[in-house]
Amino acid sequence: MKRFCIPPEHSGAFVQAMEDVLEVYHLPYDPRRPVVCFDETSKQLVDHVRAPIAPRRGIPARVDDEYRRCGTANIFLATKPLAGLVLLEATERRAAVDCAAFLRYLSDDVYPSAAKIILVSDNLNIHSAGCFYETYPAAEARRLTTRFEMHHTPKHGSWLNIAEGQLSVLARQCLDRRIDSIDELERLLAAWGRNRKGAPVRWQFTTANARIKLQRLYPIISNETKH
C-alpha cells in the first residue's frame, strides 16, 4: 500500500486555491515582492545506547538497533524558489508563537526592504496572521500582518507547496540518521542549507496545464448554470 495526498474531485474550493498558488509561482521576479514558500516538519531526537562501529575496508559501519529517545524537535523551512535560498530553524516545539517568531525573522532580518512578502504555505492553523496576534501586542501584530500577502495551498494539495518538496529532500539527505540534540540538528541544518544555496526551483506546471491534466478536479458546470 502506498500513501498519497488525494485531492477531492469537482471541488470549487480546491481548484480556486490551486489556481491561486499556480499564478503566484508564475509571477515575474520582483525583489521588492519576494515569493517565499514556508512549511515545517518534526524530527524525533534519538541517541545511541551502544557506540556505533566505524567502517573498515570492505565492511560498512554498524549501528545497534537499540536507541534512547531524546525528545522531539520542530524544523521550520522557508525557501525563495527563484533565488534558490533556503532558510532553516530548529525549535523545541511547533506553536503559534514559534511560527510568529520565524515569520518576524523573515520580515525584519531577511527581507527588511521588501514592500510585501508573498508567502505560500499550507492550511495549518498557525500558518495565518492570527499567530502574530497570539504572540505580540496588537500594534506589532498589525505591522507584521501588513508585511505579508498570504496564499494557502488547498486541503489535500500540499504538493503545491515548494517548501514541502524541499523538506522531502532534507529528510532524505540530512535527517535520515540518529540526531540526539537540537544543537546537533541545527549544525546539520546549517550545513545542508549552505549546500542548497543557489539552486533555484523552476516551477513548470501552469494553470493552463491544470485545466487539462486535472480536469476531474473542476466542478461540472451544467448548461443552465453557464447562462
mmCIF file of C-alpha atoms in Angstrom, residues 87-198:
data_model
loop_
_atom_site.group_PDB
_atom_site.id
_atom_site.type_symbol
_atom_site.label_atom_id
_atom_site.label_comp_id
_atom_site.label_asym_id
_atom_site.label_seq_id
_atom_site.Cartn_x
_atom_site.Cartn_y
_atom_site.Cartn_z
ATOM 1 C CA LEU A 87 16.321 29.125 5.494
ATOM 2 C CA LEU A 88 16.020 26.628 8.338
ATOM 3 C CA GLU A 89 15.433 26.853 12.070
ATOM 4 C CA ALA A 90 15.066 24.138 14.708
ATOM 5 C CA THR A 91 12.756 24.771 17.662
ATOM 6 C CA GLU A 92 11.677 22.720 20.640
ATOM 7 C CA ARG A 93 8.010 22.933 19.672
ATOM 8 C CA ARG A 94 5.625 23.929 16.895
ATOM 9 C CA ALA A 95 3.301 26.552 18.305
ATOM 10 C CA ALA A 96 1.810 29.849 17.129
ATOM 11 C CA VAL A 97 4.485 31.827 18.980
ATOM 12 C CA ASP A 98 7.268 29.884 17.248
ATOM 13 C CA CYS A 99 5.685 30.386 13.844
ATOM 14 C CA ALA A 100 5.238 34.106 14.549
ATOM 15 C CA ALA A 101 8.873 34.481 15.595
ATOM 16 C CA PHE A 102 10.127 32.751 12.442
ATOM 17 C CA LEU A 103 7.934 34.894 10.172
ATOM 18 C CA ARG A 104 9.059 38.006 12.023
ATOM 19 C CA TYR A 105 12.642 36.955 11.304
ATOM 20 C CA LEU A 106 11.769 36.679 7.595
ATOM 21 C CA SER A 107 10.160 40.107 7.655
ATOM 22 C CA ASP A 108 12.685 42.114 9.641
ATOM 23 C CA ASP A 109 16.010 40.331 9.122
ATOM 24 C CA VAL A 110 15.848 38.514 5.799
ATOM 25 C CA TYR A 111 13.623 40.851 3.759
ATOM 26 C CA PRO A 112 13.577 44.189 5.642
ATOM 27 C CA SER A 113 13.408 46.251 2.421
ATOM 28 C CA ALA A 114 10.629 44.237 0.785
ATOM 29 C CA ALA A 115 7.405 46.103 0.144
ATOM 30 C CA LYS A 116 5.464 42.869 0.664
ATOM 31 C CA ILE A 117 6.467 39.237 1.190
ATOM 32 C CA ILE A 118 4.298 36.863 -0.833
ATOM 33 C CA LEU A 119 4.057 33.792 1.383
ATOM 34 C CA VAL A 120 2.852 30.359 0.240
ATOM 35 C CA SER A 121 2.023 27.833 2.963
ATOM 36 C CA ASP A 122 -0.446 25.081 3.770
ATOM 37 C CA ASN A 123 -3.632 25.370 5.831
ATOM 38 C CA LEU A 124 -2.201 24.542 9.251
ATOM 39 C CA ASN A 125 -3.971 26.685 11.841
ATOM 40 C CA ILE A 126 -0.791 28.515 12.895
ATOM 41 C CA HIS A 127 0.021 29.470 9.285
ATOM 42 C CA SER A 128 -2.016 32.648 9.364
ATOM 43 C CA ALA A 129 -1.667 36.221 10.533
ATOM 44 C CA GLY A 130 -3.521 35.174 13.666
ATOM 45 C CA CYS A 131 -0.253 33.803 15.043
ATOM 46 C CA PHE A 132 1.065 37.378 15.264
ATOM 47 C CA TYR A 133 -1.839 38.423 17.493
ATOM 48 C CA GLU A 134 -1.265 35.430 19.768
ATOM 49 C CA THR A 135 2.371 36.463 20.222
ATOM 50 C CA TYR A 136 2.781 40.248 20.027
ATOM 51 C CA PRO A 137 0.867 43.388 21.092
ATOM 52 C CA ALA A 138 -1.817 44.421 18.625
ATOM 53 C CA ALA A 139 0.184 47.236 17.009
ATOM 54 C CA GLU A 140 3.166 44.967 16.313
ATOM 55 C CA ALA A 141 0.884 42.162 15.158
ATOM 56 C CA ARG A 142 -0.784 44.514 12.690
ATOM 57 C CA ARG A 143 2.584 45.743 11.410
ATOM 58 C CA LEU A 144 3.698 42.177 10.716
ATOM 59 C CA THR A 145 0.363 41.279 9.140
ATOM 60 C CA THR A 146 0.769 44.062 6.571
ATOM 61 C CA ARG A 147 4.252 42.787 5.697
ATOM 62 C CA PHE A 148 2.829 39.559 4.231
ATOM 63 C CA GLU A 149 0.489 38.600 1.421
ATOM 64 C CA MET A 150 -0.537 35.068 2.369
ATOM 65 C CA HIS A 151 -1.589 32.357 -0.074
ATOM 66 C CA HIS A 152 -2.607 28.896 1.148
ATOM 67 C CA THR A 153 -2.489 25.619 -0.732
ATOM 68 C CA PRO A 154 -5.808 23.740 -0.764
ATOM 69 C CA LYS A 155 -6.504 20.945 1.675
ATOM 70 C CA HIS A 156 -5.114 17.702 0.221
ATOM 71 C CA GLY A 157 -2.974 19.825 -2.095
ATOM 72 C CA SER A 158 0.268 20.103 -0.159
ATOM 73 C CA TRP A 159 2.200 19.040 -3.297
ATOM 74 C CA LEU A 160 1.671 22.617 -4.450
ATOM 75 C CA ASN A 161 3.968 23.916 -1.705
ATOM 76 C CA ILE A 162 7.573 24.011 -2.943
ATOM 77 C CA ALA A 163 8.729 24.091 0.683
ATOM 78 C CA GLU A 164 7.253 20.631 1.219
ATOM 79 C CA GLY A 165 9.365 19.321 -1.627
ATOM 80 C CA GLN A 166 12.442 20.846 -0.020
ATOM 81 C CA LEU A 167 11.556 19.166 3.279
ATOM 82 C CA SER A 168 11.333 15.830 1.476
ATOM 83 C CA VAL A 169 14.865 16.318 0.119
ATOM 84 C CA LEU A 170 16.039 17.425 3.576
ATOM 85 C CA ALA A 171 14.627 14.254 5.139
ATOM 86 C CA ARG A 172 16.484 12.006 2.698
ATOM 87 C CA GLN A 173 19.793 13.854 2.651
ATOM 88 C CA CYS A 174 20.137 15.157 6.191
ATOM 89 C CA LEU A 175 17.622 13.758 8.674
ATOM 90 C CA ASP A 176 17.873 10.056 7.882
ATOM 91 C CA ARG A 177 20.216 9.402 10.816
ATOM 92 C CA ARG A 178 20.232 9.471 14.610
ATOM 93 C CA ILE A 179 20.385 13.014 15.957
ATOM 94 C CA ASP A 180 20.445 13.392 19.716
ATOM 95 C CA SER A 181 20.022 17.135 20.356
ATOM 96 C CA ILE A 182 18.732 20.382 18.889
ATOM 97 C CA ASP A 183 22.324 21.705 18.824
ATOM 98 C CA GLU A 184 23.399 18.820 16.611
ATOM 99 C CA LEU A 185 20.284 19.221 14.495
ATOM 100 C CA GLU A 186 20.999 22.927 13.973
ATOM 101 C CA ARG A 187 24.569 22.136 12.923
ATOM 102 C CA LEU A 188 23.384 19.655 10.322
ATOM 103 C CA LEU A 189 20.658 22.007 9.069
ATOM 104 C CA ALA A 190 23.171 24.839 8.641
ATOM 105 C CA ALA A 191 25.496 22.622 6.605
ATOM 106 C CA TRP A 192 22.660 21.315 4.420
ATOM 107 C CA GLY A 193 21.321 24.833 3.844
ATOM 108 C CA ARG A 194 24.727 26.060 2.685
ATOM 109 C CA ASN A 195 24.952 23.207 0.192
ATOM 110 C CA ARG A 196 21.487 24.031 -1.196
ATOM 111 C CA LYS A 197 22.247 27.733 -1.677
ATOM 112 C CA GLY A 198 21.977 28.938 -5.256
#
